[in-house]
XYZ file of N, CA and C in Angstrom:
582
model
N 46.866 -49.905 40.557
C 45.662 -50.446 40.148
C 44.114 -50.426 40.539
N 44.484 -49.526 42.213
C 43.645 -49.149 42.868
C 42.911 -48.078 42.725
N 43.620 -47.334 41.872
C 43.520 -46.207 40.824
C 42.496 -46.358 39.833
N 43.283 -47.809 38.927
C 42.392 -47.304 37.911
C 41.568 -48.575 37.535
N 41.088 -48.972 38.853
C 39.747 -49.607 39.760
C 38.728 -48.069 39.378
N 39.247 -47.351 40.606
C 38.423 -45.841 40.454
C 37.446 -45.721 39.512
N 38.616 -45.254 38.091
C 38.589 -44.238 37.207
C 37.380 -45.301 36.430
N 37.844 -46.421 36.677
C 36.004 -47.083 35.510
C 35.425 -47.424 35.995
N 34.626 -47.256 37.925
C 33.712 -47.086 38.270
C 32.819 -45.505 37.627
N 33.770 -44.199 38.109
C 34.025 -43.201 37.627
C 33.206 -43.523 36.295
N 33.383 -43.757 35.036
C 32.798 -43.940 34.490
C 31.615 -44.237 34.377
N 31.194 -44.975 35.184
C 30.028 -46.001 35.015
C 29.052 -45.078 35.842
N 29.801 -44.444 36.610
C 28.362 -43.869 37.437
C 28.193 -42.615 36.603
N 29.092 -41.793 35.907
C 28.010 -41.544 35.522
C 27.840 -40.840 34.545
N 27.046 -40.354 33.983
C 25.597 -40.515 32.852
C 25.847 -40.066 31.456
N 25.677 -40.645 30.096
C 26.309 -40.280 29.759
C 25.974 -38.308 28.913
N 25.565 -38.219 29.582
C 25.086 -36.720 28.576
C 26.440 -35.903 29.509
N 27.459 -36.489 30.361
C 28.491 -35.766 30.137
C 29.671 -36.454 29.820
N 29.335 -36.330 28.851
C 30.566 -37.008 27.533
C 30.619 -35.615 27.100
N 31.977 -35.633 27.313
C 32.778 -34.603 26.169
C 32.516 -34.087 24.753
N 32.340 -32.955 24.480
C 31.717 -32.619 23.021
C 32.569 -31.393 22.798
N 31.893 -30.870 21.468
C 33.898 -30.387 20.731
C 32.884 -28.658 21.173
N 33.232 -28.091 22.476
C 33.428 -26.185 22.729
C 34.509 -25.871 21.510
N 33.141 -24.606 20.999
C 33.506 -23.744 20.276
C 34.304 -23.044 20.605
N 35.454 -21.955 19.792
C 36.740 -21.343 20.289
C 36.090 -19.779 20.861
N 36.173 -19.327 21.229
C 35.405 -17.463 21.492
C 35.769 -17.429 20.610
N 36.576 -17.159 19.647
C 37.126 -16.865 18.171
C 35.863 -16.751 16.931
N 35.011 -18.697 17.166
C 34.133 -19.023 16.158
C 33.157 -18.163 17.351
N 31.961 -17.880 18.540
C 31.611 -17.961 18.683
C 31.555 -16.737 18.347
N 32.738 -15.907 18.710
C 32.031 -14.311 17.929
C 32.155 -13.886 16.330
N 32.705 -15.054 16.249
C 32.499 -15.560 13.983
C 31.352 -15.589 13.582
N 30.875 -16.327 14.504
C 29.624 -16.847 14.289
C 27.759 -15.722 14.775
N 28.355 -14.598 15.821
C 27.582 -13.720 16.156
C 27.633 -12.545 15.305
N 28.231 -12.269 14.748
C 28.541 -11.454 13.225
C 28.061 -11.259 12.289
N 28.057 -13.260 12.066
C 27.089 -13.781 10.563
C 25.885 -13.191 10.902
N 25.605 -13.826 12.158
C 23.405 -13.200 12.290
C 23.519 -12.495 11.995
N 25.001 -11.116 12.948
C 24.375 -9.743 13.126
C 23.918 -9.454 11.340
N 25.369 -9.724 11.044
C 25.100 -8.827 9.193
C 23.592 -9.883 8.523
N 23.001 -10.945 9.028
C 21.912 -11.752 7.767
C 21.108 -10.487 8.686
N 21.008 -10.078 9.485
C 19.648 -9.868 9.943
C 19.943 -8.523 10.014
N 20.386 -7.718 9.818
C 21.237 -6.134 8.941
C 20.622 -6.233 7.720
N 20.683 -7.141 6.500
C 21.034 -7.598 5.092
C 19.034 -8.008 5.162
N 17.994 -7.855 5.987
C 16.973 -8.558 5.767
C 16.487 -7.130 5.293
N 15.408 -7.209 4.509
C 14.350 -5.544 4.214
C 13.578 -5.466 4.739
N 13.727 -3.828 4.980
C 12.053 -3.647 6.162
C 10.875 -4.397 5.094
N 10.736 -4.401 6.002
C 9.139 -4.004 5.885
C 8.493 -3.333 4.916
N 8.079 -2.991 3.931
C 7.200 -2.624 3.226
C 6.377 -1.719 3.799
N 6.352 -0.812 3.992
C 5.027 0.364 4.861
C 4.126 -0.453 4.025
N 3.245 -0.820 4.521
C 1.646 -0.740 3.698
C 0.201 0.336 3.384
N 0.043 0.462 2.451
C -0.908 0.777 1.716
C -2.045 1.957 3.232
N -2.061 0.692 3.854
C -2.966 1.671 4.976
C -1.800 3.009 6.224
N -1.319 1.705 5.972
C 0.216 2.628 7.236
C 0.333 3.823 6.877
N 0.176 4.350 5.530
C 1.104 5.887 4.830
C 0.850 5.998 4.913
N -1.146 6.010 4.531
C -2.518 6.975 4.405
C -2.674 7.492 5.449
N -2.596 6.147 6.497
C -2.587 6.455 8.155
C -1.966 8.134 8.426
N -0.649 7.865 8.861
C 0.566 8.677 8.371
C -0.266 9.938 7.813
N 0.105 10.513 6.380
C -0.240 10.393 6.062
C -1.388 11.927 6.625
N -2.917 11.608 7.276
C -3.636 12.097 8.186
C -3.613 12.378 9.699
N -2.795 11.395 10.058
C -2.431 11.829 11.393
C -1.946 14.008 10.718
N -1.489 14.203 10.175
C -1.184 15.403 9.246
C -1.593 16.289 9.194
N -3.036 15.630 9.054
C -4.261 17.066 9.039
C -5.150 16.964 10.289
N -5.785 18.114 11.072
C -5.687 18.687 11.884
C -7.054 18.414 11.225
N -8.009 17.198 11.649
C -8.911 16.819 11.866
C -10.189 17.018 13.349
N -11.030 16.940 12.956
C -12.196 16.244 14.074
C -12.245 14.985 14.207
N -12.562 14.575 15.571
C -12.013 12.994 15.491
C -13.760 12.241 14.820
N -14.338 12.364 14.448
C -15.273 11.699 14.056
C -15.116 11.298 12.838
N -14.679 12.219 11.790
C -14.345 12.611 10.738
C -12.543 11.852 10.353
N -11.447 11.586 11.343
C -10.791 11.379 11.050
C -10.879 9.530 11.551
N -12.163 9.264 12.013
C -12.248 7.780 12.158
C -12.978 8.021 11.236
N -13.386 8.864 10.399
C -14.027 8.316 9.277
C -13.602 7.795 7.961
N -12.234 9.098 7.857
C -11.639 8.629 6.797
C -10.796 7.517 7.174
N -10.797 7.034 8.074
C -9.427 5.601 8.667
C -10.165 4.648 8.434
N -11.452 4.336 8.595
C -12.737 3.211 8.049
C -13.022 2.939 6.342
N -12.548 4.247 6.099
C -12.646 3.999 4.054
C -11.144 4.031 3.725
N -10.553 4.442 4.792
C -8.753 4.161 3.964
C -8.687 2.196 4.533
N -9.000 1.471 5.703
C -9.332 0.677 5.788
C -9.893 -0.410 4.870
N -11.209 -0.216 4.111
C -10.683 -1.284 2.885
C -10.508 -1.070 1.570
N -9.945 -0.190 1.669
C -8.468 0.164 0.030
C -7.948 -1.516 0.178
N -7.548 -1.884 -0.808
C -6.499 -3.017 -0.828
C -5.808 -2.159 -1.897
N -4.689 -3.006 -1.117
C -3.424 -1.901 -2.494
C -4.115 -3.632 -4.870
N -3.708 -4.658 -4.491
C -4.359 -5.264 -4.901
C -5.613 -5.493 -6.100
N -6.500 -4.125 -5.139
C -7.631 -3.552 -6.507
C -7.027 -2.303 -7.319
N -6.195 -1.659 -6.870
C -5.619 -0.357 -6.374
C -5.307 1.182 -6.429
N -6.402 0.374 -4.999
C -6.309 1.391 -4.142
C -7.899 2.343 -4.072
N -8.289 1.514 -5.088
C -10.362 1.887 -5.393
C -10.952 1.026 -4.327
N -12.376 2.491 -4.240
C -12.880 1.907 -3.466
C -14.087 1.213 -3.286
N -13.986 -0.228 -3.243
C -14.965 -1.151 -4.283
C -16.579 -1.327 -3.180
N -16.409 -0.704 -1.523
C -17.731 -1.033 -1.741
C -18.727 0.922 -1.366
N -19.953 0.546 -0.680
C -20.393 2.270 -0.867
C -20.090 2.598 0.476
N -20.761 3.918 0.745
C -19.958 4.451 1.948
C -21.242 4.078 2.488
N -22.209 4.001 1.748
C -23.854 3.162 3.441
C -23.070 2.362 3.672
N -22.676 1.461 3.018
C -22.056 -0.037 3.443
C -21.275 0.190 4.711
N -19.933 1.643 5.338
C -19.486 1.212 6.227
C -20.302 2.684 7.252
N -21.900 2.002 7.068
C -22.530 3.311 8.070
C -23.709 2.672 8.684
N -23.724 2.602 10.082
C -25.286 1.601 10.625
C -26.099 1.944 9.486
N -27.700 0.810 9.178
C -28.374 0.794 8.837
C -28.695 2.774 8.808
N -29.572 2.507 10.156
C -30.416 3.633 10.633
C -29.397 5.316 10.365
N -28.386 4.960 9.383
C -27.225 6.652 10.264
C -28.316 7.709 9.453
N -27.736 8.870 10.052
C -28.083 9.796 10.138
C -28.037 10.662 8.532
N -28.509 12.225 8.323
C -28.023 12.604 7.309
C -26.298 13.660 7.460
N -26.212 13.845 8.370
C -25.276 14.270 9.427
C -23.934 13.157 8.508
N -24.527 11.754 9.277
C -22.987 11.166 8.831
C -23.059 10.441 8.043
N -23.939 10.380 7.022
C -23.610 9.990 5.718
C -22.729 11.365 5.155
N -23.701 12.639 5.156
C -22.569 13.220 4.854
C -21.176 14.493 5.545
N -20.875 13.372 6.369
C -19.286 12.743 7.029
C -18.786 12.366 6.042
N -19.608 10.706 6.057
C -18.748 10.122 5.070
C -18.265 10.986 3.641
N -19.128 11.602 3.430
C -19.199 11.835 1.982
C -17.102 12.992 2.364
N -17.847 14.196 3.119
C -16.772 14.366 3.088
C -16.039 13.968 3.303
N -15.536 12.774 4.326
C -13.949 12.400 4.506
C -13.745 11.563 3.035
N -14.894 11.013 2.820
C -13.635 11.314 1.187
C -13.279 11.151 0.913
N -13.792 13.455 0.813
C -12.808 14.247 -0.007
C -12.258 14.192 0.246
N -11.581 13.875 1.475
C -10.174 14.426 2.317
C -9.269 13.054 2.017
N -10.064 11.312 1.801
C -8.747 10.532 1.404
C -8.123 10.819 -0.321
N -9.541 11.155 -1.157
C -9.015 11.516 -2.269
C -7.788 12.078 -2.351
N -8.192 13.464 -1.537
C -6.464 14.371 -1.239
C -5.669 14.049 -1.546
N -5.475 12.649 -0.107
C -3.587 12.095 -0.415
C -3.503 11.724 -0.724
N -1.695 10.984 -1.097
C -1.372 10.355 -2.333
C -1.476 8.880 -1.706
N -0.707 8.315 -2.949
C -1.036 8.705 -3.964
C -2.359 9.052 -4.881
N -1.917 10.228 -5.629
C -3.153 10.274 -6.667
C -4.310 9.088 -7.064
N -5.646 9.918 -6.877
C -6.517 8.800 -7.458
C -7.288 8.229 -6.025
N -6.504 7.378 -5.134
C -6.534 6.808 -4.525
C -8.099 6.806 -3.726
N -8.648 5.743 -3.581
C -10.202 6.153 -2.877
C -11.697 6.143 -4.323
N -10.294 6.054 -5.326
C -11.539 5.725 -6.236
C -12.217 5.023 -6.380
N -14.158 5.648 -7.077
C -14.860 4.990 -7.071
C -14.639 4.333 -8.750
N -14.414 4.441 -9.704
C -13.921 4.085 -10.573
C -12.706 4.297 -11.363
N -12.523 3.712 -12.727
C -11.414 4.283 -13.836
C -11.591 6.288 -13.389
N -12.526 6.067 -14.079
C -13.120 8.121 -14.225
C -12.474 8.287 -13.387
N -13.584 8.502 -12.477
C -12.850 9.384 -10.851
C -11.621 9.189 -10.644
N -10.465 8.110 -10.591
C -9.480 7.743 -10.919
C -8.352 8.205 -11.136
N -8.258 8.549 -12.896
C -8.394 9.433 -13.501
C -8.243 10.794 -12.931
N -9.092 11.957 -13.007
C -10.364 12.849 -12.921
C -9.169 13.975 -11.435
N -9.606 12.775 -10.662
C -8.207 13.033 -9.536
C -7.447 13.345 -9.792
N -6.340 12.825 -10.866
C -4.817 12.485 -10.851
C -5.025 13.966 -11.959
N -5.671 14.846 -12.203
C -5.603 16.303 -12.929
C -6.021 16.988 -12.084
N -5.266 18.331 -11.917
C -5.504 19.604 -11.403
C -5.373 20.419 -12.634
N -6.210 21.671 -12.272
C -5.706 23.049 -12.955
C -4.836 23.623 -13.135
N -3.825 23.465 -13.322
C -2.478 24.215 -13.380
C -1.288 22.648 -14.810
N -2.216 21.899 -15.386
C -1.974 21.600 -15.915
C -2.213 22.282 -17.487
N -1.416 21.758 -18.340
C -1.209 22.754 -19.619
C -2.920 21.806 -21.035
N -2.993 20.526 -20.764
C -4.021 20.173 -21.193
C -5.067 19.661 -20.130
N -5.452 20.351 -18.980
C -6.188 20.009 -18.425
C -7.067 20.040 -18.770
N -8.104 21.014 -19.103
C -9.412 21.348 -19.759
C -9.657 19.716 -21.204
N -8.941 19.759 -21.804
C -9.431 18.801 -22.878
C -8.711 17.424 -22.128
N -8.152 17.255 -21.465
C -7.668 16.026 -20.492
C -9.203 15.688 -19.776
N -9.839 16.786 -19.283
C -10.654 16.752 -18.188
C -12.359 16.636 -18.911
N -12.270 17.039 -19.776
C -13.538 16.786 -21.213
C -13.335 14.757 -21.915
N -12.137 14.532 -22.056
C -12.644 13.418 -22.432
C -12.263 12.799 -21.408
N -11.821 13.042 -20.315
C -12.253 12.071 -19.095
C -12.772 11.410 -19.012
N -13.997 12.073 -19.345
C -15.022 12.345 -18.394
C -16.498 11.958 -19.376
N -15.774 12.361 -20.713
C -16.812 12.339 -21.471
C -16.225 10.654 -23.031
N -15.455 10.038 -22.885
C -14.659 9.612 -23.719
C -14.360 9.079 -23.698
N -13.679 8.715 -22.779
C -13.012 7.077 -22.149
C -13.014 5.684 -22.783
N -13.959 5.909 -22.931
C -15.435 4.939 -23.641
C -14.105 4.551 -25.873
N -14.048 5.771 -26.201
C -13.808 6.182 -27.100
C -12.132 5.286 -27.596
N -11.232 6.310 -26.312
C -10.214 6.322 -26.183
C -9.966 4.914 -26.132
N -10.224 3.945 -25.949
C -10.742 2.402 -25.770
C -10.363 1.987 -26.489
N -10.946 2.574 -27.361
C -11.471 2.064 -28.481
C -11.025 2.331 -29.611
N -10.370 3.827 -29.166
C -9.053 4.309 -30.521
C -9.966 4.953 -31.250
N -11.182 5.084 -31.250
C -12.027 6.534 -31.654
C -11.469 7.868 -31.748
N -10.860 8.170 -32.482
C -10.043 9.978 -31.934
C -10.926 10.971 -33.047
N -11.182 9.973 -33.922
C -11.600 10.975 -35.456
C -13.056 11.187 -34.663
N -14.180 11.049 -33.968
C -15.086 10.522 -32.668
C -15.154 11.512 -32.006
N -13.436 10.937 -31.286
C -13.751 12.154 -29.929
C -13.002 14.011 -30.838
N -12.679 13.758 -31.788
C -12.110 15.081 -32.008
C -13.169 15.908 -32.867
N -13.641 15.430 -33.425
C -15.025 15.439 -33.798
C -16.636 17.155 -32.814
N -16.658 15.489 -31.108
C -17.702 16.332 -30.491
C -16.842 16.834 -29.702
N -15.486 17.464 -29.654
C -14.946 17.882 -28.440
C -14.221 19.691 -29.289
N -14.524 19.136 -30.304
C -13.818 20.605 -31.559
C -11.821 20.422 -31.293
N -11.252 19.127 -30.860
C -10.293 19.561 -30.773
C -9.641 19.290 -32.195
N -8.348 18.831 -32.592
C -7.847 18.503 -34.140
C -7.778 17.001 -33.623
N -7.402 16.412 -34.839
C -6.354 15.038 -34.269
C -5.769 14.563 -34.070
N -4.107 15.876 -34.123
C -3.293 15.823 -32.824
C -3.325 16.969 -31.692
N -4.060 17.185 -31.439
C -4.505 17.571 -29.904
C -5.051 16.512 -29.455
N -6.235 15.143 -29.307
C -6.679 15.022 -29.041
C -5.696 13.752 -29.214
N -4.526 13.203 -30.285
C -3.037 12.559 -29.409
C -2.361 12.796 -28.652
N -2.140 14.720 -28.734
C -1.438 14.795 -27.337
C -2.319 15.288 -26.113
N -3.100 15.272 -25.770
C -4.373 15.020 -24.848
C -4.065 13.226 -24.394
N -4.373 12.248 -24.804
C -4.242 11.243 -25.132
C -2.168 10.600 -25.023
N -1.760 11.578 -24.775
C -0.600 10.415 -24.486
C -0.340 11.340 -23.468
N -1.234 12.491 -22.291
C -0.964 13.133 -21.125
C -1.567 11.856 -20.309
N -3.134 11.961 -20.922
C -3.353 11.181 -20.349
C -2.830 9.473 -20.146
N -2.103 8.690 -21.254
C -1.785 8.187 -20.846
C -0.019 7.501 -19.213
N 0.473 8.752 -18.878
C 1.491 8.750 -17.972
C 0.245 8.494 -16.259
N -1.231 8.885 -16.537
C -1.368 8.662 -15.181
C -1.349 7.557 -14.618
N -1.424 6.613 -13.615
C -1.475 5.832 -13.225
C -3.304 5.125 -13.213
N -3.627 4.192 -13.620
C -4.901 3.888 -13.715
C -5.239 2.799 -12.275
N -3.925 2.660 -11.507
C -3.925 1.855 -10.642
C -3.165 3.037 -9.574
N -3.441 3.693 -8.670
C -2.747 4.649 -7.337
C -2.002 3.716 -6.705
N -2.715 2.093 -6.358
C -2.259 2.256 -5.022
C -1.229 0.658 -5.570
N -1.120 0.728 -6.846
C -0.214 -0.923 -7.198
C 1.123 -1.081 -6.874
N 1.877 0.025 -6.233
C 3.284 -0.070 -5.719
C 2.744 -0.732 -4.625
N 2.410 -0.567 -3.477
C 2.069 -1.038 -1.794
C 1.328 -3.178 -2.542
N 1.435 -2.749 -4.249
C 1.013 -4.329 -3.802
C 2.120 -5.535 -3.530
N 1.918 -6.520 -3.427
C 3.147 -7.550 -3.321
C 3.157 -8.265 -4.113
């Protein structure tokens, strides 16, 4: 009876936080840890941002520090949701009293950015974007350059006879060139947009 009385007294003296709860076995804990590990492993890696992608390419160039800094400033303004176009004026990236040398540095830095992948990045408009994507090695390069430069609006309005007359090309040549132009990317950075 004394022992029973002592046990009752101990039960009243101990706080409720010592209530016995379900304890997981070692196997259950390992199973939970494996499940968490699998969940973390299955998470997709955060996709590389446009800025990171361009700066990584820039790091491969051996540029003067001033030019590298200006290129990074230009890159920081490019938004993949806008296709990677340069939506600001170069002069807006410079101090109001920028010297002619600094303005020239900005212009040359933009030329460097234009050479990065994806082709057409940093263009100021659609025409420049498309022109940055073609090169002299393409079979229809001259025809593409001429049509993009002078007849982009005519292409949009499907005025192929007008283009043929102005360029001296046949309608078939204009169509072939147009098919090649359609392969270009009007928004080169779109794949980086969420």
